[in-house]
Coordinates of C-alpha atoms in Angstrom, one line a residue:
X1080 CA 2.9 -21.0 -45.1
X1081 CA 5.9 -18.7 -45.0
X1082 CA 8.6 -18.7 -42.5
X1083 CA 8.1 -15.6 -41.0
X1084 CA 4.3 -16.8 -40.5
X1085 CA 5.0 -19.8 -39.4
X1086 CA 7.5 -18.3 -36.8
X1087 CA 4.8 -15.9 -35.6
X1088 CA 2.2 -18.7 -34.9
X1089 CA 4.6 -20.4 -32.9
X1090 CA 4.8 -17.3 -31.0
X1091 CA 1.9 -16.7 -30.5
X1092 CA 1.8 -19.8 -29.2
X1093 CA 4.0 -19.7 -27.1
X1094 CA 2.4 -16.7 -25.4
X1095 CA -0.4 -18.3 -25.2
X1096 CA 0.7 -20.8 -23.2
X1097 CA 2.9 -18.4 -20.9
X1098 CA -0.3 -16.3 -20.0
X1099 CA -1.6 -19.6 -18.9
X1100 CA 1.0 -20.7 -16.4
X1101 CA 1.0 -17.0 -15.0
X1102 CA -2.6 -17.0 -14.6
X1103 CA -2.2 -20.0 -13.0
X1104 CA 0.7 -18.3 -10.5
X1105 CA -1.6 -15.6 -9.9
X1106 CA -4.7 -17.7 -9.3
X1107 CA -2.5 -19.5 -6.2
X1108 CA -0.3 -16.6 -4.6
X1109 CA -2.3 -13.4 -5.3
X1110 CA -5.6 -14.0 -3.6
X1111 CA -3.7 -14.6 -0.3
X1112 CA -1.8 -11.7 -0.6
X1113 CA -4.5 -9.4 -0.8
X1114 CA -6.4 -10.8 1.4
X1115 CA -3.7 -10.0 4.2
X1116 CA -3.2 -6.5 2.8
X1117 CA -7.1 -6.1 3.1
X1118 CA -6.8 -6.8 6.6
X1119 CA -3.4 -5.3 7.2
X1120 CA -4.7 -1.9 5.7
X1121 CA -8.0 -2.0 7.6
X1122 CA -6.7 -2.6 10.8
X1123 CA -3.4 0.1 9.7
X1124 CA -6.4 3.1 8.8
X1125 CA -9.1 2.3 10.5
X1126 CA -8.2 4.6 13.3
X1127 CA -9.7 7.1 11.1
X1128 CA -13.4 6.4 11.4
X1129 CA -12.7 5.5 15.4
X1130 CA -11.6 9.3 15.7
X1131 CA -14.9 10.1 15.3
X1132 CA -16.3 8.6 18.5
X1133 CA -12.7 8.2 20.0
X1134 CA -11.3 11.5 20.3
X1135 CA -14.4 13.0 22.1
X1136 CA -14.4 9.7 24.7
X1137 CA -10.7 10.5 25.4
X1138 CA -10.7 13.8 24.6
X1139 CA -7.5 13.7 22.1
X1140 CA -7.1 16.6 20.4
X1141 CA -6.7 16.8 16.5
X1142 CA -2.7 17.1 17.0
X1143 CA -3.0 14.5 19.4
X1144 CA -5.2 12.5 16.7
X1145 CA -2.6 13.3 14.0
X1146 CA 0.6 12.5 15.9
X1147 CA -0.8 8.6 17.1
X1148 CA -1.8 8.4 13.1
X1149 CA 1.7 9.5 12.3
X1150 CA 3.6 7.5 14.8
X1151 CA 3.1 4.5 13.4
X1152 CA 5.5 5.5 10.4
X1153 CA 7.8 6.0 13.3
X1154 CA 7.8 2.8 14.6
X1155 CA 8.0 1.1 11.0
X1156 CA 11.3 3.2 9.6
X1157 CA 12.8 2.1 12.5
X1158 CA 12.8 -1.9 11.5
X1159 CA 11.9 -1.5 8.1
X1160 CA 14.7 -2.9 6.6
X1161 CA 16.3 -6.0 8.5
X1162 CA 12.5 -6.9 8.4
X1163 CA 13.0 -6.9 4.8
X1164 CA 16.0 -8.5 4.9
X1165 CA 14.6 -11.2 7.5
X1166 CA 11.8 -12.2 4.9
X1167 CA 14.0 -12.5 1.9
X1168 CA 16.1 -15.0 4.1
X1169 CA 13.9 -16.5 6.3
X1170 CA 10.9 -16.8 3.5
X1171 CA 7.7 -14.9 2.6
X1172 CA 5.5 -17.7 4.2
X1173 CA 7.0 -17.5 7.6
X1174 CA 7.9 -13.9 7.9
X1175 CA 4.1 -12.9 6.5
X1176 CA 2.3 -15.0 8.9
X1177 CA 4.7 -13.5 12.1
X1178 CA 3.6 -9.7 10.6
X1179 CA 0.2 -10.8 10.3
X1180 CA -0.6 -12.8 13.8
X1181 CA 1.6 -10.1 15.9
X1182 CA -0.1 -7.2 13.8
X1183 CA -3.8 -8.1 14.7
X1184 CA -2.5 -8.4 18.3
X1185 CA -1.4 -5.0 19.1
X1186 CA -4.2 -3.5 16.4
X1187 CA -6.9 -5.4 18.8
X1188 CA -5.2 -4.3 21.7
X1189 CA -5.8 -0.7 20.9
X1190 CA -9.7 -0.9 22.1
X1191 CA -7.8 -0.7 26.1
X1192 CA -6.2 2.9 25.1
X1193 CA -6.9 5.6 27.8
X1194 CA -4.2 8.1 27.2
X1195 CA -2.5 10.2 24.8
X1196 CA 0.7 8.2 25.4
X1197 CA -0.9 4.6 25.5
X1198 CA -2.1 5.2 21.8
X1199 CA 1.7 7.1 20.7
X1200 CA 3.1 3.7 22.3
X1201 CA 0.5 0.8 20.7
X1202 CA 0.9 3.0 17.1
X1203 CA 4.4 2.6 17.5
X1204 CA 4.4 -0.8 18.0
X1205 CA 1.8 -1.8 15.4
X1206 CA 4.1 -0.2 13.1
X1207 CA 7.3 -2.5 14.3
X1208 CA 5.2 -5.5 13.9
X1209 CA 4.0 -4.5 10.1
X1210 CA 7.3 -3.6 9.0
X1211 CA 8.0 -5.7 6.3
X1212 CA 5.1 -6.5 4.9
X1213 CA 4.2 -4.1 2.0
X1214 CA 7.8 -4.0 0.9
X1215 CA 8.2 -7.6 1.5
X1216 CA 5.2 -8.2 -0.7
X1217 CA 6.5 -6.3 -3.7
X1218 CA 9.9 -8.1 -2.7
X1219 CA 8.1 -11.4 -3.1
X1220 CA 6.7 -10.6 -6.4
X1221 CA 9.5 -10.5 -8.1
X1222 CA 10.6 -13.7 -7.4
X1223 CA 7.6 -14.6 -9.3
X1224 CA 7.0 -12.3 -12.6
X1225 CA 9.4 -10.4 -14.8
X1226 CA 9.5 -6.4 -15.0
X1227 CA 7.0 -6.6 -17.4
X1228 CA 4.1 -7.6 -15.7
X1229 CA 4.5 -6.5 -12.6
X1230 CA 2.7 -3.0 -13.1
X1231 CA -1.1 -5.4 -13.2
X1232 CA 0.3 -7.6 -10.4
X1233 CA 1.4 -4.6 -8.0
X1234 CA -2.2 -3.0 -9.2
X1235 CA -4.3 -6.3 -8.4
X1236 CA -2.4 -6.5 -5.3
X1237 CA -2.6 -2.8 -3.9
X1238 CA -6.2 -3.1 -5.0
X1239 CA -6.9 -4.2 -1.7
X1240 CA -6.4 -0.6 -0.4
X1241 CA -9.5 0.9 -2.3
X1242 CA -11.3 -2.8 -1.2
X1243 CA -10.2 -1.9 2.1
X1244 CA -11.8 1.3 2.1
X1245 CA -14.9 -0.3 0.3
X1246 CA -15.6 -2.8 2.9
X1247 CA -13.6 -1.2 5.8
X1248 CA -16.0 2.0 6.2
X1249 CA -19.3 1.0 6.2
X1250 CA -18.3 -2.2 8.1
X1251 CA -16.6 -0.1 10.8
X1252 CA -19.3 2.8 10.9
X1253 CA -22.1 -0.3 11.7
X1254 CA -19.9 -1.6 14.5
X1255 CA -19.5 1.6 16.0
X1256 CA -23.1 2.6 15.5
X1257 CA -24.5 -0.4 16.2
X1258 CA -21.5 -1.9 19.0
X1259 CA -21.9 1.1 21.3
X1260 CA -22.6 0.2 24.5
X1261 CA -22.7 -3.8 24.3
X1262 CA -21.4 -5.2 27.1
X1263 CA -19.8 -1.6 28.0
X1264 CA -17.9 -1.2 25.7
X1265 CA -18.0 1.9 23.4
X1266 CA -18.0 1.1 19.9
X1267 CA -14.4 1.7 18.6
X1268 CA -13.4 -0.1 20.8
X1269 CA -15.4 -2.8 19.6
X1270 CA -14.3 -2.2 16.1
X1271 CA -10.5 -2.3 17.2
X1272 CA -10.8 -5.6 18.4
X1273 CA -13.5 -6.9 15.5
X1274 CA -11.7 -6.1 12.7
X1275 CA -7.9 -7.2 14.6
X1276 CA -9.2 -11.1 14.1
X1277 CA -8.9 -11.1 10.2
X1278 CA -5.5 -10.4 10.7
X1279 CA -5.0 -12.9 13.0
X1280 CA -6.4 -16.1 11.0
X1281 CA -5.0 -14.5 7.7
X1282 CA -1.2 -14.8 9.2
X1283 CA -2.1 -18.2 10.2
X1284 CA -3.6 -18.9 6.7
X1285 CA -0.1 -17.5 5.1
X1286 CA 1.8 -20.1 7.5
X1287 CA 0.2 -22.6 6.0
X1288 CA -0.6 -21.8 2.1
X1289 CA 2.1 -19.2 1.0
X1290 CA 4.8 -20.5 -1.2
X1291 CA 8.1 -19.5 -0.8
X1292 CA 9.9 -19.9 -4.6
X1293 CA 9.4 -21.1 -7.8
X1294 CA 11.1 -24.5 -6.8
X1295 CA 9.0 -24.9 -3.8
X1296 CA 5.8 -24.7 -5.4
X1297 CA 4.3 -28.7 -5.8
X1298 CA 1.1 -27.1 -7.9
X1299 CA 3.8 -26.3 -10.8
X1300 CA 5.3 -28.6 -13.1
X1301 CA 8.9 -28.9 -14.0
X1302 CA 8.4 -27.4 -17.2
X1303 CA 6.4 -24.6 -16.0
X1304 CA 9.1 -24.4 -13.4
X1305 CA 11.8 -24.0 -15.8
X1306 CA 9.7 -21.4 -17.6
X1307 CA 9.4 -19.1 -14.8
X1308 CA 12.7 -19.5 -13.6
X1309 CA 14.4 -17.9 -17.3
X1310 CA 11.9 -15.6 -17.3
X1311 CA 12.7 -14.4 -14.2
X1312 CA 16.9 -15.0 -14.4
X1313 CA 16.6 -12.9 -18.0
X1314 CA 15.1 -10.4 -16.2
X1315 CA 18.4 -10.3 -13.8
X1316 CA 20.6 -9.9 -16.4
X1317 CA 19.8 -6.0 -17.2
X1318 CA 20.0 -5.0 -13.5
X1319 CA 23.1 -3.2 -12.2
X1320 CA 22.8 -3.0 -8.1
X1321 CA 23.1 -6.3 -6.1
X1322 CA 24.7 -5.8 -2.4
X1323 CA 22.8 -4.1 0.5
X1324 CA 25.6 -1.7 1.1
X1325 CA 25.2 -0.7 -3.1
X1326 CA 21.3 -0.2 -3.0
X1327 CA 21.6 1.9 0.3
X1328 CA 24.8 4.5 -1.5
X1329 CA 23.2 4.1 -4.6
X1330 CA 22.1 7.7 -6.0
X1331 CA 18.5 6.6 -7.9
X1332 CA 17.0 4.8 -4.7
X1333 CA 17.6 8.2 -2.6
X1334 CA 16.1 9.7 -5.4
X1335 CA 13.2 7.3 -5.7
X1336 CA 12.9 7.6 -2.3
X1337 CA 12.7 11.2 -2.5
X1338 CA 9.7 10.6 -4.8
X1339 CA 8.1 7.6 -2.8
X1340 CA 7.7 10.2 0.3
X1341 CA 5.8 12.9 -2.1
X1342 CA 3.3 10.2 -3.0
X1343 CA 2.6 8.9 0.7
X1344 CA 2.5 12.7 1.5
X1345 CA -0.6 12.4 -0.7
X1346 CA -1.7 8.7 0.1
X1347 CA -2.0 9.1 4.0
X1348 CA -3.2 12.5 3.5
X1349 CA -6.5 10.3 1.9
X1350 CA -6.0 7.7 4.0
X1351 CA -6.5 8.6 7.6
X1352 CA -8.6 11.7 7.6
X1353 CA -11.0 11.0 4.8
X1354 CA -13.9 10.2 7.0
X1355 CA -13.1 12.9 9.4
X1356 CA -13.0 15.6 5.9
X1357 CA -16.1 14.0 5.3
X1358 CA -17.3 14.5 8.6
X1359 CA -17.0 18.2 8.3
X1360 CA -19.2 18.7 5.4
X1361 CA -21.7 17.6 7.3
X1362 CA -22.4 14.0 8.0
X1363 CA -22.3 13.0 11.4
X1364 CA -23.6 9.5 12.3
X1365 CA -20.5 7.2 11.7
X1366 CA -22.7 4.2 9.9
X1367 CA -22.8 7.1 7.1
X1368 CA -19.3 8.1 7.0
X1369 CA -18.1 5.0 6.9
X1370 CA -20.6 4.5 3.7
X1371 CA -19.6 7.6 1.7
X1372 CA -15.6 6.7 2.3
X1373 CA -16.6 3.6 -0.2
X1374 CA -17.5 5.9 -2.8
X1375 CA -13.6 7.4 -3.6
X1376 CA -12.2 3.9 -2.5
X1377 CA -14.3 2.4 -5.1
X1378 CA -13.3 4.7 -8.4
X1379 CA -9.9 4.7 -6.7
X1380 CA -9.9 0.7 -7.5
X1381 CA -11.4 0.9 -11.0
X1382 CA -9.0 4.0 -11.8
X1383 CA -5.6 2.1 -10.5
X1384 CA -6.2 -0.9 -12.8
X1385 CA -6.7 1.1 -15.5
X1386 CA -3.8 3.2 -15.2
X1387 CA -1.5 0.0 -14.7
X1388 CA -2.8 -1.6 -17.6
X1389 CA -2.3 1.1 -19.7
X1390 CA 1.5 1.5 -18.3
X1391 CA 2.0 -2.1 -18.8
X1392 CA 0.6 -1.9 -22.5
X1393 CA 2.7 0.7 -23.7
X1394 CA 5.5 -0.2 -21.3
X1395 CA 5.7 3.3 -19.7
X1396 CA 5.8 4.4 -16.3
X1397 CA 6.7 8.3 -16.1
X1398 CA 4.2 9.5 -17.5
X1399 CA 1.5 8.0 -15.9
X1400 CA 3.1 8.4 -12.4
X1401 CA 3.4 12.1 -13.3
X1402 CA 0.1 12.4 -14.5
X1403 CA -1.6 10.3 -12.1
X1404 CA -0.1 12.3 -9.2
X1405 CA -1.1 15.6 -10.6
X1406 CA -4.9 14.4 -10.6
X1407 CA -4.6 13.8 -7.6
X1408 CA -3.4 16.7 -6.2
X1409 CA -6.2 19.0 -8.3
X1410 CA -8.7 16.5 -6.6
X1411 CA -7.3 17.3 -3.2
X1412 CA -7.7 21.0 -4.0
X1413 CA -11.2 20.8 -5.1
X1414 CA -12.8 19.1 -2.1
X1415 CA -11.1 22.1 0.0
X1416 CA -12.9 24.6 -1.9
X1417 CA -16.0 22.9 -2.6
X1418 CA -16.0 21.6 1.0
X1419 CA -19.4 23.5 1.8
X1420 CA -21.0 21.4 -0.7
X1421 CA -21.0 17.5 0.4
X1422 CA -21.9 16.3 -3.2
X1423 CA -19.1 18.5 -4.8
X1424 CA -17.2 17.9 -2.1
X1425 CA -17.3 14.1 -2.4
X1426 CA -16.7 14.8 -6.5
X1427 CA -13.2 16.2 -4.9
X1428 CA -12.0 14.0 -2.5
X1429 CA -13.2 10.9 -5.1
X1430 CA -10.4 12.7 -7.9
X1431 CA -8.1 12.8 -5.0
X1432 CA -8.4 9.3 -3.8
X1433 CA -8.1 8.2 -7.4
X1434 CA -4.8 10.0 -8.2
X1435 CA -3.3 9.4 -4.8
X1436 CA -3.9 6.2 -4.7
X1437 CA -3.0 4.9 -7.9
X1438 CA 0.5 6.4 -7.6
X1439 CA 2.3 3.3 -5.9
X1440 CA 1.5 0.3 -8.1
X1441 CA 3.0 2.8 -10.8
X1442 CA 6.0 3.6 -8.8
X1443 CA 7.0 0.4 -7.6
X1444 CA 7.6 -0.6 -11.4
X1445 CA 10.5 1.7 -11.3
X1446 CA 12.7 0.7 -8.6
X1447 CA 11.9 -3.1 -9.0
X1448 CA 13.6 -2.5 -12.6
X1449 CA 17.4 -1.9 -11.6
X1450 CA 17.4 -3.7 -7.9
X1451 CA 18.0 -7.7 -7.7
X1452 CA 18.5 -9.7 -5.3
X1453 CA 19.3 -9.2 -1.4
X1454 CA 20.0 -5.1 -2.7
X1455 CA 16.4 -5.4 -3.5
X1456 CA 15.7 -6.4 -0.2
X1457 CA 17.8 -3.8 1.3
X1458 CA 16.5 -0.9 -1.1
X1459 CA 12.9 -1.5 -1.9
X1460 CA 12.9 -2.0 2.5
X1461 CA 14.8 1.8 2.4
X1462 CA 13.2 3.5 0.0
X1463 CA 9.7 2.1 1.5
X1464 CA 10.8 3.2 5.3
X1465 CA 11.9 6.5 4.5
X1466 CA 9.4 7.4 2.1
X1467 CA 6.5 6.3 4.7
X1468 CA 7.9 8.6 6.6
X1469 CA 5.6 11.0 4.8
X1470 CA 2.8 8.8 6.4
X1471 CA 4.4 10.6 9.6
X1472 CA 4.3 14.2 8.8
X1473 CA 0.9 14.2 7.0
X1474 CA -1.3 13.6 9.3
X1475 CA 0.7 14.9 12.0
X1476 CA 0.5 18.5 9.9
X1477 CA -3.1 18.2 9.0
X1478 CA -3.8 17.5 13.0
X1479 CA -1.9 20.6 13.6
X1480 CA -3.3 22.4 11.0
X1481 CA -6.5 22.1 11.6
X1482 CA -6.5 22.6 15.8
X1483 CA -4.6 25.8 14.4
X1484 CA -6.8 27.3 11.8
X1485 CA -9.7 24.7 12.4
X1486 CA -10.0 24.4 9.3
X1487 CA -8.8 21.3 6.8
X1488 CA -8.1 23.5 3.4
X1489 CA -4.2 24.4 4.3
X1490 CA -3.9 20.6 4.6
X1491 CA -5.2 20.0 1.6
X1492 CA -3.3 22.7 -0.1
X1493 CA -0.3 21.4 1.2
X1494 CA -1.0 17.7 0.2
X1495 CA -1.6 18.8 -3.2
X1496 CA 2.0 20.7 -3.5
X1497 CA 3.6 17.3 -2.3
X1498 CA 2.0 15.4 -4.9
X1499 CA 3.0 17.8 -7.7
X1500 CA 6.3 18.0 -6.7
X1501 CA 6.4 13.9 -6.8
X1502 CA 5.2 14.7 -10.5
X1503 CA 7.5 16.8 -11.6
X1504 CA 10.8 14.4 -9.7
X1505 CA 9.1 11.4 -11.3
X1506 CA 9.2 13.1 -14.9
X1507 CA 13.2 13.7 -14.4
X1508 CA 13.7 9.4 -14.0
X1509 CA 15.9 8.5 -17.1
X1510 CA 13.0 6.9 -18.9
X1511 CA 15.8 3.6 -19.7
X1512 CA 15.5 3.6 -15.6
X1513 CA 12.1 2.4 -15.8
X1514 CA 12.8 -0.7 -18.0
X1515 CA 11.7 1.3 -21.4
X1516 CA 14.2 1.9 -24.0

């Protein structure tokens, strides 16, 4: 046997057993994660499907509706970042567990809202007490796996939205069906204080399982230790921003962030008034809503692995961010012209769901690639603040939109445009940016 062969087998070899100790990584920190993000998310959008039976029992408008959505975002950009900050001192395991537990407390604590004001003011604060957590997750990944495999890891993990939406619908239509009434309560408020216990015991399960670091982990051996640990100093080495003060003057993360707030344009936009756009073509009973909303979560899941695998196989972001955005915003765009057709209608808002949603496993690749250490605290924290901030305005327009023209196509329309723009600012990253050559 040649050298060269003999050189490759040992390679391959090598690989082989690497895959193995990552699998085993992600067989031990992943499933908790997304677990918590399942919850988190549910309890973050499910406000959506209780508009349906909430806003007539309070008689919220839709800009009332749109703004307590929105506010949220407020709430969140305002802590974002020493929350950040907090979990990359204090440790994932601790910090996750306080988002969680106080997180499922305000969320339940939103079946007691009477007012316009008491749901601005509990919105608020659910977003204080989740500030962190997204961020701090993608934060936490990369203690664990190089630049190039995070693009599967952040897809596996953000999975959890489409799951979300998956379970989260039909799940939340039955209780408000089904709840209404029962021991006279209506049935969102039921469902608010249902689905806030998840949250609860999943903080606590975080407390106890999550693992802080490579060196803290007593189901890894030293070898596979000292494996993970180059792996993820080499990946150090290439990346030029370190200090908080850097990452928050530093040109690229106001751009990324610039970009970041184009895609959650697009990604709330889904997000918290898909059930009521399905709502309008023509299904009313909630239990139904709730079970059509799984249909473009569910492609959205299959479509974001896809797309991340394929970045991460031909190590290229751009591209697919770009791409992926401008599906969907042509999805979006659909379902408002379609939208007196439920079945083409559905077709739509599936494409847009698909392409919206897929954009921030891509995106996060990006950033991650040139931040390190506590400046990747500080910027991922910014860049994830400011750009939810989009989270803010969109349903907060379509609310106001719609009371205006009563109609949801502008909002749609206007969607679409932010998600194209986040395409065409996403194709002018210097491709080396990205962690491609």
């Amino acid at each position: 046997m040649s050298l060269s062969v003999t050189a490759f087998v040992a390679d391959s070899e090598e690989k082989k057993v690497e895959d193995a100790i990552y699998r085993k990584v992600t067989w031990h920190i992943l499933p908790l994660l997304f677990l918590c993000y399942l919850c988190a998310y549910l309890d973050r959008v499910n406000v959506g499907l209780a508009k349906l039976q909430m806003s007539a029992d309070l008689q919220f408008s839709e800009t009332v509706y749109g703004l307590g959505a929105g506010i949220f975002f407020i709430g969140f950009f305002t802590v974002e970042i020493p929350s950040n900050i907090l979990l990359h001192k204090l440790g994932a395991r601790v910090w996750i567990a306080r988002i969680m537990i106080s997180w499922g407390l305000i969320s339940g604590a939103t079946m007691f809202v009477t007012t316009p004001w008491a749901f601005y003011v509990l919105r608020f604060f659910l977003g204080v007490a989740e500030a962190g957590f997204y961020p701090g997750v993608i934060l936490y990944l990369t203690y664990w796996y190089p630049k190039e495999r995070r693009g599967r890891i952040y897809a596996l993990f953000a999975t959890a939205v489409p799951f979300s939406g998956i379970i989260g619908g039909p799940l939340s239509g039955l209780i408000i069906d089904g709840m209404n009434g029962v021991a006279g309560w209506t049935g969102w408020q039921w469902m608010f204080l249902l689905e806030a216990l998840p949250s609860i015991v999943m903080g606590i399960a975080a407390f106890i399982f999550l693992t802080d670091h490579i060196h803290k982990a007593k189901w890894l051996s030293d070898a596979e230790k000292t494996l993970l640990s180059r792996n993820i100093s080499r990946d150090a080495d290439g990346k030029t921003v370190h200090s908080v003060w850097a990452a928050l003057m530093n040109r690229k993360v106001w751009f990324m962030t610039t970009i970041y707030f184009c895609l959650i344009m697009g990604f709330y936009g889904v997000g918290f008034w898909l059930p009521t756009l399905i709502n309008a073509t023509g299904v009313k009973s909630a239990w139904h809503v709730g079970l059509l909303t799984a249909i473009p979560y569910a492609s959205a899941g299959i479509a974001m692995l896809l797309i991340a695998r394929s970045a991460d196989r031909r190590n290229e972001r751009r591209w697919h961010l770009a791409l992926t955005c401008v599906v969907g915003g042509i999805g979006l765009i659909l379902s408002a012209l379609l939208s007196q057709s439920i079945p083409l209608a559905m077709a739509g808002l599936t494409l847009g769901a698909m392409g919206a949603l897929s954009t921030l496993p891509l995106f996060w690749s990006i950033p991650t690639a040139f931040l390190n250490g506590t400046a990747a605290a500080a910027g991922i924290a910014f860049i994830n603040s400011v750009g939810n901030l989009g989270g803010f305005v969109s349903p907060y327009m379509i609310g106001f939109i719609r009371d205006t023209t009563e109609s949801s196509n502008l909002g749609m329309y206007m969607l679409a445009a932010f998600l194209f723009l986040g395409a065409g600012l996403t194709l002018l990253v210097p491709a080396k940016l990205t962690g491609k050559a």
